Coordinates of C-alpha atoms in Angstrom, one line a residue:
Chain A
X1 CA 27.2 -65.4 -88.2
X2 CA 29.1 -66.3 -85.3
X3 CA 31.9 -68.7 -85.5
X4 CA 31.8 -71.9 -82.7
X5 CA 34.8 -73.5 -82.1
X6 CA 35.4 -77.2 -80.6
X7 CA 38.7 -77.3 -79.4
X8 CA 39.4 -81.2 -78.6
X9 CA 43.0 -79.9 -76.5
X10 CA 43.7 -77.2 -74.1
X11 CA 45.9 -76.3 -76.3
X12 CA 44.0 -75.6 -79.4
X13 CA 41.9 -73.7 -76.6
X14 CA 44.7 -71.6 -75.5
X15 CA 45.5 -71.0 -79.2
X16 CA 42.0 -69.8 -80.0
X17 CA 42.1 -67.5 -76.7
X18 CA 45.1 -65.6 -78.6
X19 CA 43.7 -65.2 -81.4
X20 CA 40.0 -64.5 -80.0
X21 CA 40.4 -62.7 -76.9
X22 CA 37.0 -62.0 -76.9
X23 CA 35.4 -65.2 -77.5
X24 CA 32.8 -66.3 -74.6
X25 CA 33.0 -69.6 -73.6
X26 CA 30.6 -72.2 -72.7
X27 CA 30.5 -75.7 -71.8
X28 CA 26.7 -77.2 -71.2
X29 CA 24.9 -74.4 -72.8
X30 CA 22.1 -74.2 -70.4
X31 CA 23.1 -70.2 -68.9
X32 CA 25.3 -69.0 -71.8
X33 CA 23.2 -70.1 -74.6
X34 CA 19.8 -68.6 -72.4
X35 CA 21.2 -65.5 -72.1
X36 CA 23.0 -65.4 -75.3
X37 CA 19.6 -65.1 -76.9
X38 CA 18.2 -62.6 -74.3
X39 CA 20.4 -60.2 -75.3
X40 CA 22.1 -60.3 -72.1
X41 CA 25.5 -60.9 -73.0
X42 CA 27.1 -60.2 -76.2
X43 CA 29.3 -62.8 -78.4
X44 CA 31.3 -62.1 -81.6
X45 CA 32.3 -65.7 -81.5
X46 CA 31.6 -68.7 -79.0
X47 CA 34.2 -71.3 -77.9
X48 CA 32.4 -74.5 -76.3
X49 CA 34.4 -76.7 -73.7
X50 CA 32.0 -80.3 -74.3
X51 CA 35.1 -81.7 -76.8
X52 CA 38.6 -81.2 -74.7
X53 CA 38.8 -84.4 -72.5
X54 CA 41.3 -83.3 -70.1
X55 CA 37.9 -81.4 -68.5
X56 CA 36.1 -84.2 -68.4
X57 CA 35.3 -87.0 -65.6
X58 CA 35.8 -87.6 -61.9
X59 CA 39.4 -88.2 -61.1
X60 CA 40.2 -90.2 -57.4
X61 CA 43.6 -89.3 -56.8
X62 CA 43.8 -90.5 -53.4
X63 CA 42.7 -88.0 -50.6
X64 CA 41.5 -86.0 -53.1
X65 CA 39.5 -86.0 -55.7
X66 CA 39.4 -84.0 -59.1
X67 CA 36.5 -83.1 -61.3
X68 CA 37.0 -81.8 -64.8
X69 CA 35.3 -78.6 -65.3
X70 CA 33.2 -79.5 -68.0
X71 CA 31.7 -83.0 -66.5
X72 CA 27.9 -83.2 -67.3
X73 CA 26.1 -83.4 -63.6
X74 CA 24.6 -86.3 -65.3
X75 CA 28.1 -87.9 -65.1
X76 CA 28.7 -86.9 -61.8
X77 CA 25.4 -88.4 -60.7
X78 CA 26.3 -91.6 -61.8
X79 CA 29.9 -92.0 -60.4
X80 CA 30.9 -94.5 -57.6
X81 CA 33.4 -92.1 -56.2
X82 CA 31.0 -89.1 -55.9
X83 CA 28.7 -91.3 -54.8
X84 CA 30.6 -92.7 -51.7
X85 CA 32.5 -89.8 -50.5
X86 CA 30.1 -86.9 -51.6
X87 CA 26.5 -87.7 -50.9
X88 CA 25.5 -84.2 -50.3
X89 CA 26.7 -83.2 -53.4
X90 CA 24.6 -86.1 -54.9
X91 CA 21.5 -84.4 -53.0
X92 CA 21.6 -80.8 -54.7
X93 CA 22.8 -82.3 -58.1
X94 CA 19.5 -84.5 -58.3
X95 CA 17.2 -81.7 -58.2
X96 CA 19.0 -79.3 -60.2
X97 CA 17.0 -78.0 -62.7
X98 CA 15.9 -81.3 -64.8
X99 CA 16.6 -84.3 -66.3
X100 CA 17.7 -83.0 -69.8
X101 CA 19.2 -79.9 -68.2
X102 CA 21.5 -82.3 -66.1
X103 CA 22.5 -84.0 -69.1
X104 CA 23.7 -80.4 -70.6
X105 CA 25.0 -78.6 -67.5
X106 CA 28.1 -79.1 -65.7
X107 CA 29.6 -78.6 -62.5
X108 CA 32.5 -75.8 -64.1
X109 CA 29.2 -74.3 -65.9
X110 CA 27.4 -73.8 -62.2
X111 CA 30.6 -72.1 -60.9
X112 CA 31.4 -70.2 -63.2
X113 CA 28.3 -68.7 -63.5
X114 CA 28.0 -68.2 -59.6
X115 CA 24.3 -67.4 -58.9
X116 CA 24.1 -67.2 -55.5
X117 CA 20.9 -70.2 -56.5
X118 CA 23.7 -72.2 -57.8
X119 CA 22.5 -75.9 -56.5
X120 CA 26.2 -77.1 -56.5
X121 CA 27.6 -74.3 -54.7
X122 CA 26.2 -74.8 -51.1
X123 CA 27.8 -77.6 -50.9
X124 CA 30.9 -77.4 -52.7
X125 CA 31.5 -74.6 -49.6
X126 CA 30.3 -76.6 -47.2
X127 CA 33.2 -79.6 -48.8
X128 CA 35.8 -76.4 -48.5
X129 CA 35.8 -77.4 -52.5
X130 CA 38.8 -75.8 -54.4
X131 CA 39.5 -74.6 -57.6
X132 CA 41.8 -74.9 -60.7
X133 CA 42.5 -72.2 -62.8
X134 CA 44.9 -72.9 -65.8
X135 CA 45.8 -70.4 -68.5
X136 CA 48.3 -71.1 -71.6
X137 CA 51.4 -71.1 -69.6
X138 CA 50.3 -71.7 -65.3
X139 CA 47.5 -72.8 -63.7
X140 CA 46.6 -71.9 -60.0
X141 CA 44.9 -73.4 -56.7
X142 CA 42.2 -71.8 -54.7
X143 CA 39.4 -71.9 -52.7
X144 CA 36.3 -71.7 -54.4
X145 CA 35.0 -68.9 -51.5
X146 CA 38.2 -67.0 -52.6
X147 CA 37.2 -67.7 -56.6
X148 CA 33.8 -66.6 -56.6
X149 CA 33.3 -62.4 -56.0
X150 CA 29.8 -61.5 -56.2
X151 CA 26.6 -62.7 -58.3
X152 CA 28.2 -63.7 -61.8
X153 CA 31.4 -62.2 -60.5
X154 CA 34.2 -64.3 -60.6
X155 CA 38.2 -64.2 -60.1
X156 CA 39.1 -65.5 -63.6
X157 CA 41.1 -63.3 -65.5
X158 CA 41.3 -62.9 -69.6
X159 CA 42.9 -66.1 -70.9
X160 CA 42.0 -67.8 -67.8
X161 CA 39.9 -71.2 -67.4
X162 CA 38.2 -72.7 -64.6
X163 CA 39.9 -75.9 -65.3
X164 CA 38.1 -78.5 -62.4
X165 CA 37.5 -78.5 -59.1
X166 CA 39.3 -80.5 -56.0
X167 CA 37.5 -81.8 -53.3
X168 CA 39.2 -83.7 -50.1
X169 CA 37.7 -86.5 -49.3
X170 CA 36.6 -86.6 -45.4
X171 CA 35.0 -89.5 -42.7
X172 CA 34.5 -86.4 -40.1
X173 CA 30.9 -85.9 -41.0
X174 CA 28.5 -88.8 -40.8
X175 CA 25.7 -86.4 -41.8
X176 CA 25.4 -85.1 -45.7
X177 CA 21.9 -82.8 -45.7
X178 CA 21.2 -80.8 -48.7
X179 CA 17.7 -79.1 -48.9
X180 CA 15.9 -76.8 -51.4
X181 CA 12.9 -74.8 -51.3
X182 CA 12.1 -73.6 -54.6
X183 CA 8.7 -72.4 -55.9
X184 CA 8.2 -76.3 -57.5
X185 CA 9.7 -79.5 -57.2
X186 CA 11.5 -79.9 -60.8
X187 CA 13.4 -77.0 -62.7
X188 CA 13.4 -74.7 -59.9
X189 CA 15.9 -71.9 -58.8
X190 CA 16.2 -72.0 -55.1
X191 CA 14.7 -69.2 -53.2
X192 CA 16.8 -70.8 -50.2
X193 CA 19.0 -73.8 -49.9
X194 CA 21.1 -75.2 -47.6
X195 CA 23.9 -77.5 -47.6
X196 CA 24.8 -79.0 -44.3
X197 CA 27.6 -81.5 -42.7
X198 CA 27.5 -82.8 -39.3
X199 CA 29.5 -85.5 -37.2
X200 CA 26.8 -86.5 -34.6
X201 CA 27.8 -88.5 -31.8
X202 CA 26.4 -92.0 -30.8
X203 CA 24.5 -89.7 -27.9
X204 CA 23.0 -87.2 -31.0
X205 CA 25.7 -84.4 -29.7
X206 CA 27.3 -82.3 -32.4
X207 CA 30.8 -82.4 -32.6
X208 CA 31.4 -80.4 -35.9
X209 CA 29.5 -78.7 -38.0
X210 CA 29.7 -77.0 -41.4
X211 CA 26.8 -74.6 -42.7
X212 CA 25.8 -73.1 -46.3
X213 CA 23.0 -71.5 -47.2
X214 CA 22.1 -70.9 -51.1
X215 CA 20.0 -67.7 -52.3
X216 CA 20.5 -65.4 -49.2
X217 CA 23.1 -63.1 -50.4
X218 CA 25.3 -61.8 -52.6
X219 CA 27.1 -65.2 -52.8
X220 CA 26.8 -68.7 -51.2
X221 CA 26.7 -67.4 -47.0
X222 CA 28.7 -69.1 -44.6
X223 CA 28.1 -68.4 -40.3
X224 CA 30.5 -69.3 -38.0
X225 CA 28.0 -68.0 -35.2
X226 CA 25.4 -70.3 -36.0
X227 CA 28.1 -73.2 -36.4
X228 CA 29.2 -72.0 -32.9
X229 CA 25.4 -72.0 -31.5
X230 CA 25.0 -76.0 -32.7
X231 CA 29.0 -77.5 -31.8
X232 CA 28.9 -79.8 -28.8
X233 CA 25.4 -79.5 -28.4
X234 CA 22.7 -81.7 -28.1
X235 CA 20.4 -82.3 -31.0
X236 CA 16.6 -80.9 -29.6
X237 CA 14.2 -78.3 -31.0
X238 CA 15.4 -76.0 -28.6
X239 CA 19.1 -76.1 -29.7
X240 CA 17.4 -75.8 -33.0
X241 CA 15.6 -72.8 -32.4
X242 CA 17.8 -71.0 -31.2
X243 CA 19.7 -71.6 -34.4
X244 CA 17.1 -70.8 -36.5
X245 CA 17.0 -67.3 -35.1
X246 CA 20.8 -66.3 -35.0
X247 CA 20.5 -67.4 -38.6
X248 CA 17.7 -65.5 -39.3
X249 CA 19.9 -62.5 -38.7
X250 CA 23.5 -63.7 -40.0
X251 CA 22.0 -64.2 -43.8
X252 CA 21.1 -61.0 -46.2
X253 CA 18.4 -61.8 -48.1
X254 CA 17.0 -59.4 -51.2
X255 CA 13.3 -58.9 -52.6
X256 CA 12.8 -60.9 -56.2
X257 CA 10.7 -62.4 -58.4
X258 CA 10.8 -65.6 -56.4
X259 CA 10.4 -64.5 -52.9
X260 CA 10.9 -61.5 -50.6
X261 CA 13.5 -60.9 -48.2
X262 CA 11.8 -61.3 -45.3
X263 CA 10.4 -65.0 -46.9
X264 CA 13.9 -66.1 -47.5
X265 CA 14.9 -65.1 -43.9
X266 CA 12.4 -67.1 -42.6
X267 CA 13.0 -70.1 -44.3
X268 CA 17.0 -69.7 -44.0
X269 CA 15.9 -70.1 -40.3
X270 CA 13.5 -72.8 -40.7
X271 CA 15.7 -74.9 -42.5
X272 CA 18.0 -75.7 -39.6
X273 CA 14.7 -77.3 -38.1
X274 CA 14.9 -80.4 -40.6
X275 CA 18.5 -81.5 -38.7
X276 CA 16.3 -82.4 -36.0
X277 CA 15.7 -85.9 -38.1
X278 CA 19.4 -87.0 -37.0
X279 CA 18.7 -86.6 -33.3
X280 CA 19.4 -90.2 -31.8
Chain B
X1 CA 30.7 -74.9 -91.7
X2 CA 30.8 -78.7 -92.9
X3 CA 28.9 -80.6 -90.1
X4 CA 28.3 -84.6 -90.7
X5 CA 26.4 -86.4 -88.0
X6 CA 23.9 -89.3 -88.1
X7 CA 20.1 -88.3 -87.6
X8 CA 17.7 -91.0 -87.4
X9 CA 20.1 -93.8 -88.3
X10 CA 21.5 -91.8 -91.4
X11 CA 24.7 -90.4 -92.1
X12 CA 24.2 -87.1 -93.3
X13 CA 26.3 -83.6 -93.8
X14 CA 25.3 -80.4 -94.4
X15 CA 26.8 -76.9 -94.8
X16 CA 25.2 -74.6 -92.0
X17 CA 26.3 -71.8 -90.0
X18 CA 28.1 -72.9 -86.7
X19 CA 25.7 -70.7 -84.7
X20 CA 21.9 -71.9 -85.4
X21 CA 20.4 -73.5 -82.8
X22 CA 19.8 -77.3 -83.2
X23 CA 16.0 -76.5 -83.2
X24 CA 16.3 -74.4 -85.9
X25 CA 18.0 -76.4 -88.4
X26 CA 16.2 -79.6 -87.4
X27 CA 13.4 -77.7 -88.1
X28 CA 13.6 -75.4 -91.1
X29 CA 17.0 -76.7 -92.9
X30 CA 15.6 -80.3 -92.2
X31 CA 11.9 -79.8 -92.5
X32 CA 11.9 -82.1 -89.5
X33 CA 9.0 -80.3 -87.3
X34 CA 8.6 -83.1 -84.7
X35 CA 10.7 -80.9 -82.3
X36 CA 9.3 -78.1 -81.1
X37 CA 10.2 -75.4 -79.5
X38 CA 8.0 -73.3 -76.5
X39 CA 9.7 -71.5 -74.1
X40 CA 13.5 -71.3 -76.0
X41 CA 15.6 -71.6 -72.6
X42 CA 16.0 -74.8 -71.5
X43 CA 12.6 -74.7 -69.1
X44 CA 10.0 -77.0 -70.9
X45 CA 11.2 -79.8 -72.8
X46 CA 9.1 -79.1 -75.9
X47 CA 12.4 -79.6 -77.9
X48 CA 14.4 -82.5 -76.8
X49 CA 15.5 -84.4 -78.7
X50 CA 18.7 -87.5 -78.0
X51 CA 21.9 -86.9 -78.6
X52 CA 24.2 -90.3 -78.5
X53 CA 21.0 -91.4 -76.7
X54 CA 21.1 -88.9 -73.7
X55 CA 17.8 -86.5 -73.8
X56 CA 19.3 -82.8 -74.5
X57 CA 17.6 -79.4 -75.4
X58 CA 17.8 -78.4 -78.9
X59 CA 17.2 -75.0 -78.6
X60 CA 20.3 -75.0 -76.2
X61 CA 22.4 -76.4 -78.9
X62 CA 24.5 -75.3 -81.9
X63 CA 24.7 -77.0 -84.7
X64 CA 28.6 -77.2 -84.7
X65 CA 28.0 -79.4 -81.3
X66 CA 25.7 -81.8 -83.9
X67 CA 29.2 -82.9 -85.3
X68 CA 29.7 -86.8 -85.2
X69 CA 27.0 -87.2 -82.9
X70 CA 24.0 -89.4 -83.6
X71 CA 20.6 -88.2 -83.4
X72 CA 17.7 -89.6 -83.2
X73 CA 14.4 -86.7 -83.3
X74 CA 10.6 -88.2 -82.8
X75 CA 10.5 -89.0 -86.4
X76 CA 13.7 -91.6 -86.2
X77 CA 11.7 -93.1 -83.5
X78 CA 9.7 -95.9 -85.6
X79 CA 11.6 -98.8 -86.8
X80 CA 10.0 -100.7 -90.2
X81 CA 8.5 -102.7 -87.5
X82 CA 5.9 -99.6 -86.6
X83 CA 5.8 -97.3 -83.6
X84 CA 8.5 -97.5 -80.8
X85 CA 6.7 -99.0 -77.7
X86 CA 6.4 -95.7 -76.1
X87 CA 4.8 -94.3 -78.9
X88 CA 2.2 -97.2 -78.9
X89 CA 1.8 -96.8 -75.2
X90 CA 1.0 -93.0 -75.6
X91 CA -1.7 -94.0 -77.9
X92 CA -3.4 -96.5 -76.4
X93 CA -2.9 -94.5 -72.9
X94 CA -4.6 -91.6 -74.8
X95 CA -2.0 -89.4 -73.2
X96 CA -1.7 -87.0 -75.9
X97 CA -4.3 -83.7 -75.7
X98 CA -3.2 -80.6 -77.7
X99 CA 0.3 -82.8 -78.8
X100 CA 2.7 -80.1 -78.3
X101 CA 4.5 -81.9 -75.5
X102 CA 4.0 -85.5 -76.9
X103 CA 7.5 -85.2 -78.8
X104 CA 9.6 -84.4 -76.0
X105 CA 7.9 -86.3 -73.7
X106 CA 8.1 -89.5 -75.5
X107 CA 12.3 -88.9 -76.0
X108 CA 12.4 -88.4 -72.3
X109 CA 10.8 -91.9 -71.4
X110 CA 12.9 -93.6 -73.7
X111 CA 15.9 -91.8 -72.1
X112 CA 14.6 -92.9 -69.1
X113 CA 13.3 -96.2 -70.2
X114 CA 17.3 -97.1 -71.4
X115 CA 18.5 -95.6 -68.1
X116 CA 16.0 -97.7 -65.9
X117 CA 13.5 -100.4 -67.4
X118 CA 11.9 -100.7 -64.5
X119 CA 10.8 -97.1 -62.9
X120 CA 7.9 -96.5 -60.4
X121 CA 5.4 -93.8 -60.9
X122 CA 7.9 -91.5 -58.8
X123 CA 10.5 -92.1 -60.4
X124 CA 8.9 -91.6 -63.9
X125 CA 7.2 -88.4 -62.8
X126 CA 11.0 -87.4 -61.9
X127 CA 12.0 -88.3 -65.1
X128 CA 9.8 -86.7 -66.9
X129 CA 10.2 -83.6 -64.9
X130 CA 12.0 -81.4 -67.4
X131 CA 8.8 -81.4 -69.7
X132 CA 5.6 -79.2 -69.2
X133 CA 2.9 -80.6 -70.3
X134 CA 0.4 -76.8 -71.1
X135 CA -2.9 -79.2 -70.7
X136 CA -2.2 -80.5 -67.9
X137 CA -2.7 -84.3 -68.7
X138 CA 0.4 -85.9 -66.7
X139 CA -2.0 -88.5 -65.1
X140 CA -2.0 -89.9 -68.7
X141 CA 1.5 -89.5 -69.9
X142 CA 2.8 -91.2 -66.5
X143 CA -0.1 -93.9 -67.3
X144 CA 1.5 -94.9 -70.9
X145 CA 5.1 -94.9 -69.7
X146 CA 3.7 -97.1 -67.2
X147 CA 2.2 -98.9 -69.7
X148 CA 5.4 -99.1 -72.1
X149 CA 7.5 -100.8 -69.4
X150 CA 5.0 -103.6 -69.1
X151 CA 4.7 -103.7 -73.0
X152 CA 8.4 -104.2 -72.9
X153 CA 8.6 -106.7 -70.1
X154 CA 5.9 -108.8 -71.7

C-alpha cells in the first residue's frame, strides 16, 4: 500500500517533503492519478495538495492578482475577478476537458504538468502570467515561460512547490480570443490552440498584439514576427493572410495520434483568420 | 487508515488503505455497484459520483480524499418519498438503453440541475459533456433532463 497524506499547512507539507523526499505530489488527480495507474510514473507514497488553504482561491491584491495553485478551474470559472479582468482565461478554462474533470483539476495541476495541450497555458503566456515557487525556507518569482522547460519539464527543484500564480491585471487589450481545435467538442486535447490579445482601435487598426499558440511545439510558442506582421495594421483578410503564413513557418509542429505536423501547421495558420470577426 | 465521511446521508468510518481508488471501495468494500467504472482515467463519466455536491470522478480519487466529505452515489439518490426527479424523468423519457451511463449521467444533471435550474438544451448537452453515453441515445438523456427541470418548476 501506498501511504496519502493530506497536509492542511504548508508546513505539515514541508515537514512531509523531509521526511518523504520522494513522495509525488498531486492536487486534482486528473494527470497524476491517470498515469499513476498507467504505469507511467512510479509512487512509493502520494502527497495531495486539495486540503492546505493557503493554495486555494483567487486573491485581488490590487494590480495584481493571485491564484492559489491548487484552485479547482471550477472555482476559477466562477469568480468575479477572473471573470472581469481575465476573459480569455475564462474561454480556454470552459472547454477544458469536462464538467467533472473541471471540478477535479486545477490551474497549478495544468502547469505543472506542462503539456504543450495545456488549455490554461496559452493564455497564461499570452497574460505574461508569473509564477510562485515556495519551498520550506524561500519562495521565488518567475515567469511562467522561464518555469516551464520542455513537455512535462519543469524548473521546480526537490522540495520545491508551485505555490500560485500572479497575473497583472491590464485595460491595453480590448480583445480576449481563445480558440481550440480538438478532435471533439468536450474532453478534448488540443491538436492546436490559440490564445490571443489585441487592442483594436475605433478604426479596427491593431495597436498591440500578443500571440500563443497551444500544441505546436515543444512548449506553449510565442512569435514576435507574426506579432510584428499584425501591429499597426489594419484588420482585412489580407493582413490576415499574410499572418497566417509567417505563422505557418514560426510554429514546430510534430506527427501524433491526434494530428500530423503538417495538419497542425495549417491550422496554427488558419487560426489567425478567426481575428477577422473584430474588424470594425 | 481510519477514514469517516457521510455516504448517502450516513455517517460512516471504515478502515481502508489510503491508496484504493474511490471506485473501488464504493464498489467492493461497500457493495455499492451503482458506480461504475469504463474507461479508469477520467474520460467517460461512468463513475461520477458528488462529492460535497460537486460531480467528481471516482476512479480519480483516493479514499483518504473521502475524509469528512459527504457523498452521495446513485443509490443515496431516492429520498423515502421515491425517485429523485431526474431519476423519474430518465424513466419516463426512456433515456436509459444498455444503463451503463445512466448512473453517472443522472449525478451530472443534478450537479447541473443545483448549478442552473433552468438550462437550455445547449447548455445541458455541455453539461453533460464529461459522460459517454456507448449507445449512442443522448437525444433521450438531454430529453429527460429537459423534462426534470419542468417536473421541478411545476
Amino acid at each position: 500500500m501506498r501511504e496519502v497524506f493530506l497536509p492542511r499547512t504548508l508546513d505539515e507539507l514541508w515537514d512531509l517533503l523531509r521526511r518523504r523526499p520522494e513522495a509525488v505530489i498531486y492536487a486534482g488527480g486528473t494527470d497524476v492519478l491517470v498515469k499513476l495507474r498507467a504505469g507511467l510514473i512510479a509512487a512509493s507514497s502520494l502527497i495531495c495538495l486539495e486540503r492546505i488553504e493557503d493554495l486555494q482561491g483567487v486573491r485581488d491584491q490590487g494590480d495584481e492578482v493571485y491564484i492559489g495553485a491548487a484552485t479547482t478551474h471550477r472555482t476559477l470559472l466562477a469568480d468575479p475577478v477572473i471573470q472581469e479582468h481575465f476573459p480569455i482565461l475564462i474561454q480556454a478554462l470552459s472547454v477544458l476537458g469536462s464538467p467533472p474533470v473541471r471540478n477535479m483539476g486545477t490551474i497549478g495541476g495544468n502547469v505543472v504538468t506542462a503539456s504543450p495541450a495545456g488549455d490554461t497555458l496559452p493564455p497564461l503566456y499570452v497574460l505574461d502570467a508569473e509564477v510562485e515557487v515556495r519551498w520550506s525556507d524561500g519562495a521565488k518569482r518567475l515567469p511562467l515561460s522561464q518555469f516551464i522547460l520542455g513537455p512535462g519539464k519543469t524548473s521546480l527543484g526537490p522540495g520545491q512547490l508551485l505555490a500560485g500564480v500572479w497575473l497583472r491585471k491590464s485595460a491595453d487589450y480590448n480583445v480576449h480570443h481563445f480558440e481550440k481545435v480538438g478532435q471533439r467538442k468536450a474532453l478534448a486535447i488540443a491538436v492546436v490552440s490559440l490564445a490571443a490579445l489585441l487592442k483594436v482601435s475605433d478604426s479596427g487598426r491593431i495597436d498591440q498584439v500578443r500571440l500563443a499558440w497551444g500544441s505546436v511545439g515543444p512548449t506553449v510558442m510565442r512569435s514576435g514576427e507574426v506579432e510584428s506582421a499584425l501591429e499597426g495594421r489594419v484588420i482585412s483578410r489580407e493582413t490576415l493572410d499574410q499572418a497566417a503564413a509567417l505563422a505557418q513557418t514560426a510554429v514546430s509542429p510534430i506527427d501524433d495520434i491526434r494530428a500530423s505536423g503538417a495538419y497542425r501547421r495549417t491550422v496554427a495558420g488558419n487560426l489567425l483568420l478567426r481575428l477577422i470577426n473584430y474588424a470594425r | 487508515m481510519k477514514i469517516n465521511f457521510i455516504l448517502n446521508g450516513r455517517e460512516i468510518e471504515l478502515t481502508a488503505p489510503s491508496d484504493v481508488r474511490v471506485v473501488d471501495l464504493l464498489r467492493e468494500e461497500l457493495e455499492l455497484t451503482g458506480t461504475k467504472e469504463s474507461c479508469g482515467s477520467g474520460e467517460c463519466g461512468s463513475c461520477t459520483i458528488l462529492v460535497d455536491g460537486q460531480s467528481r470522478l471516482s476512479c480519480l480519487m483516493l479514499a483518504a480524499q473521502l475524509q469528512g466529505r459527504e457523498v452521495t452515489t446513485i443509490e443515496g439518490l431516492a429520498d423515502d418519498a421515491g425517485r429523485h426527479p431526474v431519476q423519474e424523468a430518465f424513466v419516463q423519457a426512456g433515456a436509459v438503453q444498455c444503463g451503463f451511463c445512466t448512473p453517472g449521467m443522472v449525478l451530472a444533471a443534478v450537479d447541473l440541475l443545483d448549478r442552473r435550474p433552468d438550462p437550455s438544451r445547449s447548455e445541458i448537452r455541455e453539461g453533460l459533456s464529461g459522460n459517454l453515453c456507448r449507445c449512442t441515445g443522448y437525444q433521450k438523456i438531454v430529453d429527460a433532463v429537459e423534462m426534470a427541470v419542468h417536473r421541478e418548476e411545476g
